[in-house]
CSV table of C-alpha atoms and ligand atoms in Angstrom, one decimal:
chain,number,residue,atom,x,y,z
O,1379,MET,CA,109.3,105.6,96.3
O,1380,GLN,CA,112.7,106.0,96.4
O,1381,ALA,CA,111.8,106.2,91.9
O,1382,ASN,CA,114.3,107.9,89.5
O,1383,CYS,CA,110.8,108.9,87.9
O,1384,PRO,CA,108.0,110.0,89.7
O,1385,LYS,CA,105.8,107.6,91.7
O,1386,GLN,CA,102.9,107.2,88.5
O,1387,TYR,CA,105.2,106.5,85.5
O,1388,LEU,CA,107.2,103.4,87.5
O,1389,PRO,CA,105.7,99.7,85.2
O,1390,ILE,CA,103.6,97.9,87.1
O,1391,ALA,CA,102.3,94.3,85.3
O,1392,SER,CA,103.2,95.9,82.0
O,1393,LYS,CA,102.2,99.1,81.6
O,1394,THR,CA,103.3,102.6,84.0
O,1395,ILE,CA,100.7,102.9,87.5
O,1396,LEU,CA,99.0,106.0,85.7
O,1397,GLN,CA,98.4,104.1,82.7
O,1398,THR,CA,97.0,101.6,85.0
O,1399,THR,CA,94.6,103.7,87.1
O,1400,ILE,CA,93.1,105.8,83.7
O,1401,ASP,CA,92.3,102.0,82.2
O,1402,ARG,CA,90.8,101.1,85.0
O,1403,LEU,CA,88.7,104.5,85.2
O,1404,LEU,CA,87.7,104.0,81.6
O,1405,SER,CA,86.6,100.8,81.7
O,1406,HIS,CA,83.8,101.6,83.8
O,1407,GLY,CA,80.8,101.7,81.9
O,1408,GLN,CA,79.8,105.6,82.9
O,1409,ILE,CA,82.6,107.4,83.4
O,1410,GLN,CA,82.5,109.1,80.1
O,1411,GLN,CA,86.3,111.1,80.4
O,1412,VAL,CA,88.7,112.0,82.6
O,1413,VAL,CA,90.7,115.3,83.6
O,1414,CYS,CA,94.4,114.3,84.6
O,1415,ALA,CA,96.8,117.0,86.1
O,1416,VAL,CA,99.8,116.9,85.4
O,1417,SER,CA,103.1,119.1,86.6
O,1418,ASP,CA,103.4,121.7,83.5
O,1419,GLY,CA,107.4,120.5,84.1
O,1420,ASP,CA,106.8,116.6,83.7
O,1421,GLY,CA,108.6,115.4,80.8
O,1422,TYR,CA,106.5,111.4,80.8
O,1423,TYR,CA,103.0,112.0,80.3
O,1424,ALA,CA,103.5,112.6,76.7
O,1425,ASP,CA,104.8,108.9,75.9
O,1426,GLN,CA,101.6,107.3,78.2
O,1427,ALA,CA,99.1,105.8,75.6
O,1428,CYS,CA,96.4,108.2,77.7
O,1429,ALA,CA,97.8,111.2,76.1
O,1430,GLN,CA,96.5,110.5,72.8
O,1431,ASP,CA,93.8,109.3,74.2
O,1432,ASP,CA,90.0,111.8,73.4
O,1433,ARG,CA,88.7,111.1,76.5
O,1434,VAL,CA,91.2,112.5,78.2
O,1435,THR,CA,92.3,115.9,79.1
O,1436,ARG,CA,95.3,117.4,80.3
O,1437,ILE,CA,95.4,120.1,82.6
O,1438,SER,CA,97.7,121.7,84.7
O,1439,GLY,CA,98.5,120.0,88.3
O,1440,GLY,CA,99.6,122.4,91.3
O,1441,ALA,CA,102.3,122.1,94.4
O,1442,GLU,CA,99.7,120.0,96.3
O,1443,ARG,CA,97.5,117.6,95.8
O,1444,ALA,CA,94.3,119.8,96.3
O,1445,ASP,CA,95.5,122.6,94.8
O,1446,SER,CA,95.0,120.3,91.4
O,1447,VAL,CA,92.3,119.0,92.1
O,1448,LEU,CA,90.7,122.3,92.2
O,1449,ASN,CA,92.9,123.0,88.7
O,1450,ALA,CA,91.1,119.4,87.3
O,1451,LEU,CA,87.3,121.0,88.9
O,1452,THR,CA,87.6,124.4,87.3
O,1453,ALA,CA,88.8,123.3,83.8
O,1454,THR,CA,85.8,121.2,84.1
O,1455,ILE,CA,83.8,123.4,84.9
O,1456,GLU,CA,84.8,126.2,81.7
O,1457,HIS,CA,84.5,123.2,80.0
O,1458,LEU,CA,80.9,122.4,80.5
O,1459,GLY,CA,79.3,125.9,81.3
O,1460,ALA,CA,77.8,126.7,84.0
O,1461,GLU,CA,74.5,124.9,84.0
O,1462,LYS,CA,75.6,122.1,82.4
O,1463,ALA,CA,77.7,121.9,85.7
O,1464,SER,CA,75.5,122.3,87.4
O,1465,GLN,CA,74.1,119.2,87.6
O,1466,THR,CA,77.8,117.3,87.0
O,1467,TRP,CA,78.9,114.8,89.8
O,1468,VAL,CA,82.5,114.1,89.5
O,1469,LEU,CA,84.5,111.3,90.7
O,1470,VAL,CA,88.2,111.9,92.7
O,1471,HIS,CA,90.6,109.7,92.4
O,1472,ASP,CA,94.4,109.6,92.7
O,1473,ALA,CA,96.8,108.1,90.4
O,1474,ALA,CA,98.3,106.0,93.0
O,1475,ARG,CA,95.1,103.3,93.0
O,1476,PRO,CA,96.0,101.8,90.1
O,1477,CYS,CA,93.7,98.9,92.2
O,1478,VAL,CA,90.2,100.1,92.1
O,1479,THR,CA,87.4,98.2,90.8
O,1480,SER,CA,84.3,98.8,88.6
O,1481,LYS,CA,82.3,97.1,91.8
O,1482,ALA,CA,84.1,99.4,94.5
O,1483,ILE,CA,82.7,102.2,92.1
O,1484,ASP,CA,79.7,100.7,91.3
O,1485,ASP,CA,79.1,100.5,94.7
O,1486,LEU,CA,79.8,104.5,95.4
O,1487,LEU,CA,78.2,105.8,92.2
O,1488,SER,CA,74.6,103.5,93.6
O,1489,PHE,CA,75.2,105.4,96.9
O,1490,CYS,CA,75.1,108.8,95.8
O,1491,GLN,CA,72.4,108.5,93.7
O,1492,GLN,CA,70.0,106.5,96.1
O,1493,GLN,CA,71.0,109.0,99.3
O,1494,GLY,CA,71.7,112.4,96.6
O,1495,HIS,CA,74.4,112.9,98.5
O,1496,GLY,CA,78.2,113.1,97.7
O,1497,ALA,CA,80.5,109.7,99.0
O,1498,ILE,CA,83.6,108.6,99.3
O,1499,LEU,CA,85.4,104.8,99.8
O,1500,ALA,CA,86.4,104.1,103.1
O,1501,ALA,CA,88.1,101.0,105.0
O,1502,PRO,CA,86.7,100.4,108.5
O,1503,VAL,CA,90.4,100.3,110.8
O,1504,ARG,CA,90.9,97.0,111.4
O,1505,ASP,CA,94.6,97.2,113.5
O,1506,THR,CA,94.5,98.4,117.0
O,1507,MET,CA,95.8,101.8,117.3
O,1508,LYS,CA,98.7,103.3,119.0
O,1509,ARG,CA,99.9,106.8,119.6
O,1510,SER,CA,103.2,107.9,119.6
O,1511,ASN,CA,103.9,111.7,121.1
O,1512,ASP,CA,108.5,110.9,119.5
O,1513,GLY,CA,108.1,108.2,117.4
O,1514,THR,CA,109.0,105.2,119.8
O,1515,ASN,CA,107.6,105.0,122.4
O,1516,VAL,CA,103.5,104.2,122.0
O,1517,ALA,CA,101.9,107.0,124.5
O,1518,LYS,CA,98.2,105.5,124.8
O,1519,THR,CA,96.2,103.2,122.7
O,1520,GLU,CA,93.4,105.3,120.9
O,1521,PRO,CA,89.6,103.8,120.0
O,1522,ARG,CA,89.6,102.3,116.9
O,1523,ASP,CA,85.7,102.1,117.0
O,1524,GLY,CA,83.9,104.7,114.0
O,1525,LEU,CA,87.8,105.2,112.5
O,1526,TRP,CA,87.4,104.9,108.6
O,1527,HIS,CA,91.0,104.9,106.4
O,1528,ALA,CA,89.9,107.1,103.5
O,1529,LEU,CA,90.6,106.6,99.7
O,1530,THR,CA,89.4,107.5,96.9
O,1531,PRO,CA,87.4,107.5,94.8
O,1532,GLN,CA,85.7,110.0,96.3
O,1533,CYS,CA,82.5,111.5,94.8
O,1534,PHE,CA,80.3,114.7,94.6
O,1535,PRO,CA,78.4,117.0,92.6
O,1536,LEU,CA,81.2,119.4,91.1
O,1537,LEU,CA,79.9,122.5,91.6
O,1538,GLU,CA,79.2,122.0,95.5
O,1539,LEU,CA,83.4,120.4,95.8
O,1540,HIS,CA,84.1,123.2,94.0
O,1541,ARG,CA,83.2,126.2,95.9
O,1542,ALA,CA,84.1,124.0,99.7
O,1543,LEU,CA,87.9,123.6,98.1
O,1544,SER,CA,88.8,127.3,96.9
O,1545,ASP,CA,86.8,128.5,100.0
O,1546,ALA,CA,88.5,126.1,102.3
O,1547,LEU,CA,92.0,126.4,100.4
O,1548,ALA,CA,91.2,130.5,100.5
O,1549,GLN,CA,91.3,130.5,104.2
O,1550,GLY,CA,94.0,128.7,104.4
O,1551,VAL,CA,92.8,124.4,106.0
O,1552,ALA,CA,94.5,121.7,105.1
O,1553,ILE,CA,92.7,120.4,103.1
O,1554,THR,CA,94.0,115.8,102.6
O,1555,ASP,CA,90.9,114.8,100.5
O,1556,GLU,CA,88.1,116.3,99.2
O,1557,ALA,CA,85.5,115.1,101.7
O,1558,SER,CA,87.5,117.5,104.4
O,1559,ALA,CA,86.6,120.3,102.3
O,1560,ILE,CA,83.2,119.0,102.1
O,1561,GLU,CA,83.0,118.5,105.7
O,1562,TRP,CA,84.8,121.7,106.6
O,1563,ALA,CA,81.4,123.8,104.7
O,1564,GLY,CA,79.3,121.5,106.8
O,1565,GLY,CA,78.2,119.3,104.0
O,1566,ARG,CA,77.3,115.6,104.5
O,1567,VAL,CA,79.7,113.0,103.2
O,1568,GLY,CA,78.9,109.2,102.9
O,1569,LEU,CA,80.9,106.2,103.8
O,1570,VAL,CA,81.0,103.5,100.8
O,1571,ALA,CA,83.0,100.2,101.8
O,1572,ASP,CA,85.6,99.3,100.0
O,1573,SER,CA,89.2,96.9,100.5
O,1574,MET,CA,92.2,97.7,101.7
O,1575,THR,CA,93.1,96.3,98.7
O,1576,ASN,CA,92.5,99.3,96.6
O,1577,LEU,CA,95.6,100.6,98.1
O,1578,LYS,CA,97.9,103.7,97.9
O,1579,ILE,CA,100.8,103.1,96.6
O,1580,THR,CA,103.5,105.2,98.7
O,1581,HIS,CA,106.4,103.1,99.3
O,1582,PRO,CA,108.5,100.6,97.3
O,1583,GLN,CA,107.1,97.3,98.8
O,1584,ASP,CA,104.1,98.1,97.6
O,1585,LEU,CA,104.7,97.9,94.4
O,1586,ALA,CA,104.6,93.9,94.1
O,1587,LEU,CA,101.8,94.0,96.5
O,1588,ALA,CA,99.8,96.6,94.1
O,1589,GLU,CA,100.5,93.5,91.5
O,1590,LEU,CA,99.9,90.7,93.0
O,1591,ILE,CA,96.3,92.8,94.1
O,1592,LEU,CA,96.1,93.1,89.8
O,1593,SER,CA,96.4,89.8,88.6
O,1594,SER,CA,94.6,88.4,91.0
O,1595,GLN,CA,92.0,90.7,90.3
O,1596,GLU,CA,93.0,89.8,86.6
O,1597,GLN,CA,92.0,86.3,87.2
O,1598,THR,CA,88.9,86.5,88.9
O,1599,SER,CA,87.2,88.9,86.6
Q,3025,LIG,N1,101.1,118.4,93.6
Q,3025,LIG,C1,99.6,117.0,93.9
Q,3025,LIG,C2,99.8,115.5,94.4
Q,3025,LIG,C3,99.3,114.4,94.5
Q,3025,LIG,N2,98.3,114.4,93.3
Q,3025,LIG,C4,97.5,113.0,93.0
Q,3025,LIG,O1,97.8,112.9,94.5
Q,3025,LIG,C5,97.7,111.2,94.9
Q,3025,LIG,C6,98.1,111.4,96.1
Q,3025,LIG,O2,98.8,111.5,96.6
Q,3025,LIG,P1,100.5,110.7,97.1
Q,3025,LIG,O3,100.4,109.9,95.7
Q,3025,LIG,O4,100.3,110.4,98.2
Q,3025,LIG,O5,101.5,111.9,97.1
Q,3025,LIG,P2,102.7,112.2,96.6
Q,3025,LIG,O6,102.8,113.7,97.0
Q,3025,LIG,O7,102.6,112.7,95.0
Q,3025,LIG,O8,103.7,111.0,96.9
Q,3025,LIG,P3,104.3,110.6,98.3
Q,3025,LIG,O9,103.0,110.9,99.5
Q,3025,LIG,O10,104.3,109.2,97.6
Q,3025,LIG,O11,105.0,111.6,98.4
Q,3025,LIG,C7,98.7,111.4,93.5
Q,3025,LIG,O12,98.7,110.2,93.2
Q,3025,LIG,C8,98.4,112.3,93.1
Q,3025,LIG,O13,97.3,111.8,91.7
Q,3025,LIG,C9,98.1,115.6,92.7
Q,3025,LIG,O14,97.1,115.8,91.9
Q,3025,LIG,N3,99.5,117.3,92.6
Q,3026,LIG,C1,93.4,111.3,99.1
Q,3026,LIG,C2,93.6,110.4,100.0
Q,3026,LIG,O1,94.1,109.6,98.9
Q,3026,LIG,C3,92.9,109.7,100.8
Q,3026,LIG,O2,93.6,109.0,101.2
Q,3026,LIG,C4,95.0,110.8,100.6
Q,3026,LIG,O3,94.1,112.1,102.1
Q,3026,LIG,C5,95.9,111.4,100.1
Q,3026,LIG,O4,97.0,112.3,100.7
Q,3026,LIG,P1,98.5,112.4,100.2
Q,3026,LIG,O5,98.6,113.3,101.7
Q,3026,LIG,O6,98.4,113.4,99.5
Q,3026,LIG,O7,99.0,110.8,100.0
């Protein structure tokens, strides 16, 4: 992001990206608690409004995203105890996706409730897909049929996800989202269609785009 602080603390509209994302999650009627993975050396989190919010629990982040998620799941299981944990589902979300909507979360929760297994928000690939072997020239065109962008939140039973993720990481499997851990463990993952407006802020130009999306969502809500 070419920023002078971790990107989740960059301002977007009147708040930081992190605070915007957490506010979006907590404004959903079925989300009671957010567990936020924060690096131990982080010097910014304490100044966020969420640091004073009883509904938000800070836990230690890890080196990679999957390590942070595993820490958050472990802390949640310890907090709930075995019996309650066995009945609990979790939504795992990127701090860098502040434009997630309540409607998308509703769709995801309804799907999981109806199907009885986990699912992710996703958007179908719409451009022609090119493969390059050198980053300069096209080697071939890949069929895009059946390809989707994986978004977040991703929703799974707490214990199923914890087991899949800890086993996959213990065996050195590369895990970039929760679904990949469940897939690796042989579980079922549904696709719930969402919009690419649920973007992950990754490049500097994404900030302005996310600001526009937030503002248009506020006008239509
Ligand atoms: N060690 C890490 C790294 C990432 N994340 C989470 O994973 C999300 C998606 O990762 P992304 O933001 O793309 O990864 P980074 O490596 O943090 O950022 P970048 O790709 O911009 O370098 C982040 O928003 C954050 O919520 C995390 O919890 N712990
Ligand atoms: C979880 C995710 O946002 C789904 O698209 C993505 O995989 C995160 O990956 P990153 O490598 O941490 O950006």
